[in-house]
Coordinates of C-alpha atoms (C1' of nucleotides) in Angstrom, one line a residue:
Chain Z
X867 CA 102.5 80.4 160.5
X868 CA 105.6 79.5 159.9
X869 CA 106.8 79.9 156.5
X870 CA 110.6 80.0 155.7
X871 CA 109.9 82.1 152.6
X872 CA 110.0 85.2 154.3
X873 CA 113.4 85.5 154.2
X874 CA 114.1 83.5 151.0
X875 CA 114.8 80.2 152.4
X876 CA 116.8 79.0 154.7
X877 CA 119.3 75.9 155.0
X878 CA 116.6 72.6 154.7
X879 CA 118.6 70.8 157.1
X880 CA 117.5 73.0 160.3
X881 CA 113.8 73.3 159.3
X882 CA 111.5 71.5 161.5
X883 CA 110.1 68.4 159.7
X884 CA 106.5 69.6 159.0
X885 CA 108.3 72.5 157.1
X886 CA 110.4 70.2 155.2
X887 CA 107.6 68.2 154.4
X888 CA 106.0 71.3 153.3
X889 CA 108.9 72.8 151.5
X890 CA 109.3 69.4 149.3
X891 CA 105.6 69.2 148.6
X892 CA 105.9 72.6 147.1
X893 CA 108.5 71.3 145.0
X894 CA 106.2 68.1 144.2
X895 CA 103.3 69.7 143.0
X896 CA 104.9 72.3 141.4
X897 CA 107.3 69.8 138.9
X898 CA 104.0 67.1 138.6
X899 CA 101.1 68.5 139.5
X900 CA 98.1 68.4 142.3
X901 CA 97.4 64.8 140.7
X902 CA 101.0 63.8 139.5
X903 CA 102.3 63.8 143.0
X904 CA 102.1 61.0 145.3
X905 CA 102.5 61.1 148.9
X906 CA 105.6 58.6 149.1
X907 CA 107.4 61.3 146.2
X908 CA 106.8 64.1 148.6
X909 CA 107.8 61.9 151.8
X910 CA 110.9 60.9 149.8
X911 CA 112.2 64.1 148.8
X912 CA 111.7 65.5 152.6
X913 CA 113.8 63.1 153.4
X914 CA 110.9 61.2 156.1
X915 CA 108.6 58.5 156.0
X916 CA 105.4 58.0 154.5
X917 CA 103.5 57.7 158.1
X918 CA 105.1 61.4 159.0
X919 CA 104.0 63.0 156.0
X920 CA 100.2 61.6 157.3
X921 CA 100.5 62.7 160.6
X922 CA 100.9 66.3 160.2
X923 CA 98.8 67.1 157.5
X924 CA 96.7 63.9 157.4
X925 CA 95.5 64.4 153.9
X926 CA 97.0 64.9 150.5
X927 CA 94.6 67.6 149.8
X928 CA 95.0 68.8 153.4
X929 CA 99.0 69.1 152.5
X930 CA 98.1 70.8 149.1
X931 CA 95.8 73.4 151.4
X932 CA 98.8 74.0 153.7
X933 CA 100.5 74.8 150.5
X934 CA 98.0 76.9 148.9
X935 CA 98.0 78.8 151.9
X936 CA 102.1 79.2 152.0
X937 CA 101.4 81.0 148.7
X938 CA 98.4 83.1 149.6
X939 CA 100.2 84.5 152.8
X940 CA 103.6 84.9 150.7
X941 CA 102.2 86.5 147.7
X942 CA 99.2 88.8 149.3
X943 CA 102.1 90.6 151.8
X944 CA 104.2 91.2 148.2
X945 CA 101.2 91.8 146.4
X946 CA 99.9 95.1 149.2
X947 CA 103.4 96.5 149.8
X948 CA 104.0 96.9 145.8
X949 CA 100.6 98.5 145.9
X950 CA 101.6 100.6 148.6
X951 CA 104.3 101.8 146.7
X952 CA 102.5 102.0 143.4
X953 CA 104.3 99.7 141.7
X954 CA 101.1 97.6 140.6
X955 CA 100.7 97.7 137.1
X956 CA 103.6 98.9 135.7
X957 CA 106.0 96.2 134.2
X958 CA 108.8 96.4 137.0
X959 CA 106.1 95.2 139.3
X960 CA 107.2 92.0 137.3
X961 CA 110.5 92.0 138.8
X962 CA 108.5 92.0 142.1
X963 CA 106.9 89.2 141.5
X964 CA 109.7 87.5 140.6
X965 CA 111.7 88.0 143.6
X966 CA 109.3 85.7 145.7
X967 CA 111.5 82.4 146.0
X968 CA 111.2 80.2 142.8
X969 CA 110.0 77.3 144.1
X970 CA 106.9 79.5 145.6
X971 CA 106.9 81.0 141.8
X972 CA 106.8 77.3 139.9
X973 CA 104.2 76.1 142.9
X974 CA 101.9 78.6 141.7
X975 CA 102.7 78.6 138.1
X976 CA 101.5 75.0 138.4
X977 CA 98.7 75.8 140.6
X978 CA 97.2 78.5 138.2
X979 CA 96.0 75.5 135.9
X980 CA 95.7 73.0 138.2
X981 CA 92.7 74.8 139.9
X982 CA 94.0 76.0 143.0
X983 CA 91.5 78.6 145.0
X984 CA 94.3 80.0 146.2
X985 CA 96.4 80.9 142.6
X986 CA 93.0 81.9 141.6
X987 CA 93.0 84.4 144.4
X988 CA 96.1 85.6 144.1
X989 CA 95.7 86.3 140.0
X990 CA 92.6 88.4 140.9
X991 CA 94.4 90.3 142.9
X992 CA 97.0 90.8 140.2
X993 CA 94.1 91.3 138.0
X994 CA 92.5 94.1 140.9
X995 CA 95.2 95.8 140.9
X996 CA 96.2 96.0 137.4
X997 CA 92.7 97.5 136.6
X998 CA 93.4 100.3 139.5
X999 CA 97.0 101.4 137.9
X1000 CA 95.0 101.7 134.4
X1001 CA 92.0 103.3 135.6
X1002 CA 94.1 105.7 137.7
X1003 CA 96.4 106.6 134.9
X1004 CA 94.2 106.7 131.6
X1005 CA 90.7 107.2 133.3
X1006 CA 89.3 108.4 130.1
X1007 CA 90.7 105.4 127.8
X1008 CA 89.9 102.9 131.3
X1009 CA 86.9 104.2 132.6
X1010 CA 87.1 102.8 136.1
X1011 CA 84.4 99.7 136.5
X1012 CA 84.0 100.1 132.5
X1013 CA 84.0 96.8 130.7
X1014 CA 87.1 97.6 128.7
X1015 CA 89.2 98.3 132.1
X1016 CA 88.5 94.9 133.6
X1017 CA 89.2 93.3 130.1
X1018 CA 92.4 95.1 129.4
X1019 CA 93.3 94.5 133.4
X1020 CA 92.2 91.1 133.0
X1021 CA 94.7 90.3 129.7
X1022 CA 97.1 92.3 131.3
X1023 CA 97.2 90.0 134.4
X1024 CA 97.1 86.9 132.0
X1025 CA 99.7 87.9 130.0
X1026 CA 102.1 89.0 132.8
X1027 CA 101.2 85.7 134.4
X1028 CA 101.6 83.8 131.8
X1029 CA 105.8 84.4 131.9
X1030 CA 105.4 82.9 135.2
X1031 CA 103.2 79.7 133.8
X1032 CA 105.6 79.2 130.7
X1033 CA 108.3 79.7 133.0
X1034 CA 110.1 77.0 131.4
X1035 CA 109.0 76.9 127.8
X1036 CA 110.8 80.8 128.1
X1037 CA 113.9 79.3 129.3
X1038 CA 114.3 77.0 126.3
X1039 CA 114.0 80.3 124.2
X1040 CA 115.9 83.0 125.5
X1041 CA 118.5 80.4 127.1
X1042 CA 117.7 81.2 131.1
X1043 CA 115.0 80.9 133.3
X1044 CA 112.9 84.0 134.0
X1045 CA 112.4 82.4 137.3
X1046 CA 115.8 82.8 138.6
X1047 CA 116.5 86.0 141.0
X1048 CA 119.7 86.7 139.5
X1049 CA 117.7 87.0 135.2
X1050 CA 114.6 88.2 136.9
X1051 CA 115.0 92.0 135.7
X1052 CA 116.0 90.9 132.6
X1053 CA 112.2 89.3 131.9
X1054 CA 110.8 92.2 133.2
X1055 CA 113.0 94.6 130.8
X1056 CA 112.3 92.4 127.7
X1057 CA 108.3 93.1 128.6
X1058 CA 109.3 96.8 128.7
X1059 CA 111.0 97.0 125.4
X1060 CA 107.8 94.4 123.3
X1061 CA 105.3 97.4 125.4
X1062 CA 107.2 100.2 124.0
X1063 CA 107.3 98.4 120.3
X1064 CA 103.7 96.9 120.1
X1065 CA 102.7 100.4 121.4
X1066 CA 103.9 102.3 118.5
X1067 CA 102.3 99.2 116.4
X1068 CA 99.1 99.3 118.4
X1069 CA 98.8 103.1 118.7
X1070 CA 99.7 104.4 115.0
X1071 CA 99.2 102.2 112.2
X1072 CA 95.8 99.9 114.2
X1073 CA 93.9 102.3 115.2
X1074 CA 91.3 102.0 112.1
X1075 CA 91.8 98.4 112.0
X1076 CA 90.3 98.3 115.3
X1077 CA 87.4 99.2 114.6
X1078 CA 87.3 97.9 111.4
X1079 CA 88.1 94.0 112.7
X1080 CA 85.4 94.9 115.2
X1081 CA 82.7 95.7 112.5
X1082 CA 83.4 93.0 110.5
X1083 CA 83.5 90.3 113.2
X1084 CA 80.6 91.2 114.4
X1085 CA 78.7 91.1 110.9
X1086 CA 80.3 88.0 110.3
X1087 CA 79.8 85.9 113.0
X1088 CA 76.9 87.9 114.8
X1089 CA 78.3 88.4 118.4
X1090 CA 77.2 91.4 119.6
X1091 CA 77.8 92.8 123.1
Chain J
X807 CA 95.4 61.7 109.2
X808 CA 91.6 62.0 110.2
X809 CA 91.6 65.5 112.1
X810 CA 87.8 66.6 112.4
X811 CA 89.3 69.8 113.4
X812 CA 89.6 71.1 110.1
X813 CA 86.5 72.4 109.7
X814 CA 85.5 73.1 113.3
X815 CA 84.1 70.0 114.4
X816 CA 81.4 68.2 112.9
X817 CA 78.6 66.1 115.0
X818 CA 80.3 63.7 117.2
X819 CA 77.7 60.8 116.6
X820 CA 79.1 60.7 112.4
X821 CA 82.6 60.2 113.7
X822 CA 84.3 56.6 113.7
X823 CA 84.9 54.8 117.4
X824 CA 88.7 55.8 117.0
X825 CA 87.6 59.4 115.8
X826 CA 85.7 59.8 119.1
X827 CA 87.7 58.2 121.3
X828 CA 90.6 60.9 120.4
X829 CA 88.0 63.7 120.7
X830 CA 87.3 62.9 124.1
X831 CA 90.8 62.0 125.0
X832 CA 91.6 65.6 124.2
X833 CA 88.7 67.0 126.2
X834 CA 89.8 64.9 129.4
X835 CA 93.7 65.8 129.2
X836 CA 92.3 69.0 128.5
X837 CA 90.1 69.0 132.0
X838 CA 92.4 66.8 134.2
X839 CA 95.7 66.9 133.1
X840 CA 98.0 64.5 131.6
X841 CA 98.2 62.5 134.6
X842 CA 94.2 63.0 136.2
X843 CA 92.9 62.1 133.1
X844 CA 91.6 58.3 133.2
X845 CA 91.6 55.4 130.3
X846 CA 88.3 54.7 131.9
X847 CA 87.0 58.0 132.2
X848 CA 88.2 58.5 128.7
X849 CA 85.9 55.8 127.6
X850 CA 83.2 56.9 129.3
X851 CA 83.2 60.3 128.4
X852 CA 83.2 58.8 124.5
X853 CA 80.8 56.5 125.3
X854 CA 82.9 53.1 124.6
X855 CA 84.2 50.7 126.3
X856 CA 87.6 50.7 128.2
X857 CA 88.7 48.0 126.0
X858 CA 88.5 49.5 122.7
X859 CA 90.3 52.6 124.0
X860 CA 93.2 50.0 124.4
X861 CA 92.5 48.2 121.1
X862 CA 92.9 51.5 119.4
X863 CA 95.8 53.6 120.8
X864 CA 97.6 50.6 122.8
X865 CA 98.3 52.9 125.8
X866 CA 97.6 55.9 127.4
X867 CA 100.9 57.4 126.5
X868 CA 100.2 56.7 122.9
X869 CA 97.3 58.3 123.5
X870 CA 98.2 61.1 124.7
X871 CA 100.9 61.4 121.4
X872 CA 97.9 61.2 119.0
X873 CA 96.1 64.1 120.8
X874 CA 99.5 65.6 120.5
X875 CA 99.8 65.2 116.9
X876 CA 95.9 66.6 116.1
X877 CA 97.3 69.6 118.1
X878 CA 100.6 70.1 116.1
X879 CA 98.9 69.4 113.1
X880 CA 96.4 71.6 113.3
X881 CA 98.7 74.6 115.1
X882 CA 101.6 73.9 112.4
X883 CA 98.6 74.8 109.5
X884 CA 97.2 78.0 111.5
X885 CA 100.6 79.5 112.1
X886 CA 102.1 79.1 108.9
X887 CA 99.4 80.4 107.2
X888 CA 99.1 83.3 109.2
X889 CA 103.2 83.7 108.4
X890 CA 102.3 83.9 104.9
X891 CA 99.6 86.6 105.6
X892 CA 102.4 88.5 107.4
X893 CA 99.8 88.4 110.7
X894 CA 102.3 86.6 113.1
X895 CA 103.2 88.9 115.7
X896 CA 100.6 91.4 115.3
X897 CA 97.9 91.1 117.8
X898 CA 95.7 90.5 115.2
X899 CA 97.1 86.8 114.7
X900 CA 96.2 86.2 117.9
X901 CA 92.5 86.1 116.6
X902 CA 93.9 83.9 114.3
X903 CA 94.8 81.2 116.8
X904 CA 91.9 81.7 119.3
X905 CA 89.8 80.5 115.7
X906 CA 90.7 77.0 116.6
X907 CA 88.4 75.2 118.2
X908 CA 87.9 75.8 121.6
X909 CA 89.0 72.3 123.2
X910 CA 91.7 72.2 120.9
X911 CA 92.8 75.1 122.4
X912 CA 92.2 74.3 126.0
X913 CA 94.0 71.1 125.1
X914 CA 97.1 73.1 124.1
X915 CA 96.6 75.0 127.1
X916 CA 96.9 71.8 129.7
X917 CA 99.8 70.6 127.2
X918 CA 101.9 73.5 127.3
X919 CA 102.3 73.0 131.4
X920 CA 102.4 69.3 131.1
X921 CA 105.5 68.9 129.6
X922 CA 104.2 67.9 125.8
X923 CA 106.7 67.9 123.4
X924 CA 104.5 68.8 120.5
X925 CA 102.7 71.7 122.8
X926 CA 106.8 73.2 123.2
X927 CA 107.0 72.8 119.0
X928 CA 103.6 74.8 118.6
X929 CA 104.9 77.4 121.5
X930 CA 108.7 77.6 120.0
X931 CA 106.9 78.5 116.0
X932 CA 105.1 81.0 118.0
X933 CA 107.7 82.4 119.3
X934 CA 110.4 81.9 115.9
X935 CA 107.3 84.4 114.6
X936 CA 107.1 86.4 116.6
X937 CA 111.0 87.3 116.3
X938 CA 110.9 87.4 112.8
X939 CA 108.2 90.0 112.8
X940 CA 109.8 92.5 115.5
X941 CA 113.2 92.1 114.1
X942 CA 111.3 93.3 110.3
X943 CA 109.4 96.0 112.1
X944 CA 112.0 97.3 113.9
X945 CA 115.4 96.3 113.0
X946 CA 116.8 98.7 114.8
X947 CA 115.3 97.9 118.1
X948 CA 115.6 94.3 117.7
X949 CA 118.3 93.0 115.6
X950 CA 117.7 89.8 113.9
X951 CA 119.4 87.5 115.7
X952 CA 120.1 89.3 119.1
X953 CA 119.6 88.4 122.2
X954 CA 117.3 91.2 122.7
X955 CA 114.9 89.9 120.0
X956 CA 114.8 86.6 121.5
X957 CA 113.8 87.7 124.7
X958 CA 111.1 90.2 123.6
X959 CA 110.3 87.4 121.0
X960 CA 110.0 84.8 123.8
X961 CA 108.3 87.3 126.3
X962 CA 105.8 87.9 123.8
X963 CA 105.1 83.9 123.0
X964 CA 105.0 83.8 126.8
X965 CA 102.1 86.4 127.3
X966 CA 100.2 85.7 124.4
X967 CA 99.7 81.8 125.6
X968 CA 99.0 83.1 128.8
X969 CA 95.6 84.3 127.7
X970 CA 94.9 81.0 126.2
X971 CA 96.6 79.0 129.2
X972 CA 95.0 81.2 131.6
X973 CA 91.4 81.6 130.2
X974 CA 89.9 80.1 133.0
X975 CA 91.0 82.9 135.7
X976 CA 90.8 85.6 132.8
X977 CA 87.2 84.4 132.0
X978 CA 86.1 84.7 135.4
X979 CA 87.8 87.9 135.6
X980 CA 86.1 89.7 132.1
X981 CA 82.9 87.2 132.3
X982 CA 83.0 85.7 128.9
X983 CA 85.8 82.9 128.1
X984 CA 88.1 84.0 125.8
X985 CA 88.9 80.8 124.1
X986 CA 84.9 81.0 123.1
X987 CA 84.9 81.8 119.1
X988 CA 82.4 84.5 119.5
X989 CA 84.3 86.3 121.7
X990 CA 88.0 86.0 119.8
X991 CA 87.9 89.0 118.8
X992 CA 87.2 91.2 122.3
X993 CA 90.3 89.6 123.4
X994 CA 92.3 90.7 120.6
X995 CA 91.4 94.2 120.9
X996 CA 91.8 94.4 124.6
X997 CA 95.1 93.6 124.0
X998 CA 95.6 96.0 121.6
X999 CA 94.3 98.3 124.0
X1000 CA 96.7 97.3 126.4
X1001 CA 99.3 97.8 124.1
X1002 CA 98.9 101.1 123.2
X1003 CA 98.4 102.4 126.4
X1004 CA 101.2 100.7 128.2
X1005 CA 103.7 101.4 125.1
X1006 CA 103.2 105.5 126.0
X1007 CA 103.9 104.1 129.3
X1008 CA 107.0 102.6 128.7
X1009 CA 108.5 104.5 125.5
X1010 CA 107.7 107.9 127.8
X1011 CA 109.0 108.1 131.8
X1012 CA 110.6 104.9 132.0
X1013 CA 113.7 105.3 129.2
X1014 CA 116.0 106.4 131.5
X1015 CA 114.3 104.1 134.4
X1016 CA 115.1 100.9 132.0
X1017 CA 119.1 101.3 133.0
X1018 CA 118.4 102.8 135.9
X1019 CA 117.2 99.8 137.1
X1020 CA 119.0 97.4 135.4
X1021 CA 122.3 98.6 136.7
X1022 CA 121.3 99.4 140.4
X1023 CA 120.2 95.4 140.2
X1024 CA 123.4 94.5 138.7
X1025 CA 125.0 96.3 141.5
X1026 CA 123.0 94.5 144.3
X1027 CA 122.9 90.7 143.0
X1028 CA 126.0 90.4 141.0
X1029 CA 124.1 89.1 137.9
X1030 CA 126.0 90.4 135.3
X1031 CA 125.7 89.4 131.2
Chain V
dG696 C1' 79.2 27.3 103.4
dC697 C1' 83.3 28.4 105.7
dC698 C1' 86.5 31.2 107.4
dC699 C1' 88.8 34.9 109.1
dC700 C1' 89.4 39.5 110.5
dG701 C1' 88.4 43.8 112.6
dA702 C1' 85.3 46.2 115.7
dT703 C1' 83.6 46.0 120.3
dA704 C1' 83.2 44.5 124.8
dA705 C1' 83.9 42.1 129.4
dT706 C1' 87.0 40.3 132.7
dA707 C1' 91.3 39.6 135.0
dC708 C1' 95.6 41.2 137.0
dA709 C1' 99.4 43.6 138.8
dA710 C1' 101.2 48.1 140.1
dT711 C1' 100.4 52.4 142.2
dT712 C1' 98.5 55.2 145.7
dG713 C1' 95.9 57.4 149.5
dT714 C1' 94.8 56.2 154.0
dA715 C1' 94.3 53.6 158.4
dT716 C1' 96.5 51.1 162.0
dT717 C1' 99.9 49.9 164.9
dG718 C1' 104.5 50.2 166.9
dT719 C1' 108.7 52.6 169.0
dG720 C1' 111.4 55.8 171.5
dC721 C1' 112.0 60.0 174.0
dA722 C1' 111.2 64.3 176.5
dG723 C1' 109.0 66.3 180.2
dA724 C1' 105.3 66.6 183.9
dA725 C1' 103.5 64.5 188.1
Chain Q
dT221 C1' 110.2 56.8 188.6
dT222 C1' 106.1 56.5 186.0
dC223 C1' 103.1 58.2 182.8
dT224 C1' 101.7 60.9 179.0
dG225 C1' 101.9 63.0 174.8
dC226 C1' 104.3 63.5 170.5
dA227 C1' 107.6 62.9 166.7
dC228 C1' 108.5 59.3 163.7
dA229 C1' 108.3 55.0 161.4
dA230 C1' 106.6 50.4 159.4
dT231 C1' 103.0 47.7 157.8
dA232 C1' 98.4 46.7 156.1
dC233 C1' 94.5 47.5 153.2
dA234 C1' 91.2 49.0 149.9
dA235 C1' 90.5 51.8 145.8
dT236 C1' 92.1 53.3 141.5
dT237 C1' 94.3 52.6 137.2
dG238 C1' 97.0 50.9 133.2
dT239 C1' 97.3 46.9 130.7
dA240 C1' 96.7 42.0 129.1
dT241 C1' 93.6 38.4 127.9
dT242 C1' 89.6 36.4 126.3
dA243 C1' 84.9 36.5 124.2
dT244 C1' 81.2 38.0 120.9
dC245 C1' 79.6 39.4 116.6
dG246 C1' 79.1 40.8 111.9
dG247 C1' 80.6 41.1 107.3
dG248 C1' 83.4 40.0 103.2
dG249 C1' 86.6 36.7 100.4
dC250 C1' 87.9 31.5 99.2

DNA sequence: GCCCCGATAATACAATTGTATTGTGCAGAA
DNA sequence: TTCTGCACAATACAATTGTATTATCGGGGC
């Protein structure tokens, strides 16, 4: 497969057509959407025609596969070798993430709502491998295949995914994109310094509340399990 | 304004035409998207016809903007009553939100990804909270005003949505859907959870990797500020 | 009684959009 | 050369969709 992500992208201009077309359907369906982009946007912004964008994919949900697949290949490589290294779960693994090209980043930032097999995929595997680095480093608070391990692996993943989703609502606050290679360690320092706060927060002063929210919730409303 | 979202939804067949029209409305933006959702399938799904969709809210788009301002309306009440609690920014207020109803919620969740203005309002109060609460706990750490408590503040906006943006893949992940009110409150604490365990994490072995990496990054990219 | 007005519905229409068909030129094999 | 396959393009067509228009009907004020 050829994808010109590998290596961060190169110039569009010596890209074969099918990868422009790819490159700029990316782009489309990441700024409007598996339904918001049309065929003659994505033609337009690769620069061809309409009929070339049919011939080598032949469907719009075919090129959104092709896509979907782009990201899969892309993000499962970056996704094992930060495992390898045991960087899964702790917050640099962020920074990681958010070396992959941006365009890749916004394509699956849209594509995690939009209902794409392949996002859903690859935010399992975040999810996987979040529940591994807990379990592995607080097996007795994690208990590895306990309940509370997927869950807090689960919100973990979420959470840390959702910098990636809100990509842009996070620019308009702290006044850059976290999506940008150049501010990405910045995100993933700012998650850093809210863990060590909310930590103290979490692990001092909540502990009884915990249980105590718990108890009364589940008199309240009667939600057990 | 006529929000049946007050007291957590009432039987849809007591509602008025225009009442139920803008319940289903939110429920197909909600599934579909801004752009996949249909006038047609809108009337369908509210059981009138495609012609008093029209005679009610003129257009789709100002449609859409009535959903929008149920949402805000609704949001704006939530959040600045739980700033007068003093529960923004602690986990706990995240209960708080995930006691809207549920499609109001998944509504917001579709909004915030595409492009609503009055999904950005609800996610910029969220994050204004959330500032003001980590520069009072910990003036020292975040200094009202800095840079620093922006980005935490907006970090923490970011992650917390993601859990309502991303219930979907987290739902399939920990079995139950989060944005279900039974279950608010398992969601809350596995975040706290989270919290506490990844705070050791961070306030612990990674001090000195914080600036570590930060400056070996600097080095590399040329990204200074 | 008459009228008018709002709720509701059915139909019509133009724009958009995915897809199919057809055409054109060129590079390389026979 | 001739032919064949392929990249690329232009056009056509049917389905979808937002919107406008017209019609029906029932109740309340003169």
């Amino acid at each position: 497969m050829d994808s010109e992500f590998d290596d961060g992208g190169r110039q569009a201009s010596d890209l074969t057509a099918r990868a422009r077309i790819r490159d700029a359907a990316l782009e489309q369906f990441a700024e409007h959407g598996a339904k918001g982009a049309t065929m003659r946007g994505i033609a337009a912004a690769a620069g061809v025609s309409l009929g070339l964008v049919q011939h080598h994919f032949g469907s719009k949900e075919a090129l959104r596969q092709a896509c979907d697949a782009v990201v899969v290949d892309v993000f499962r490589r970056r996704l094992t070798r930060a495992a390898a290294d045991g960087d899964l779960g702790e917050p640099g693994f962020m920074t990681q993430l958010y070396e992959t090209s941006a365009p890749l980043l916004r394509y699956l930032a849209r594509a995690l709502v939009d209902g794409s097999p392949a996002a859903a995929a690859v935010f399992d595997e975040l999810a996987a491998g979040a529940e591994d680095f807990l379990s592995a480093t607080w097996p007795e608070r994690f208990p590895p295949g306990s309940a509370k391990a997927r869950e807090a692996a689960g919100v973990m993943a979420a959470m840390h995914s959702g910098t990636i989703v809100l990509h842009g609502h996070l620019a308009r606050r702290i006044g850059f994109d976290p999506l940008e290679p150049a501010r990405a360690s910045r995100t993933g320092l700012a998650m850093l310094d809210l863990y060590a706060a909310m930590g103290e927060f979490a692990g001092s002063a909540t502990a009884e509340r915990i249980a105590e929210a718990a108890t009364a919730y589940d008199d309240a409303d009667g939600a057990p399990r």
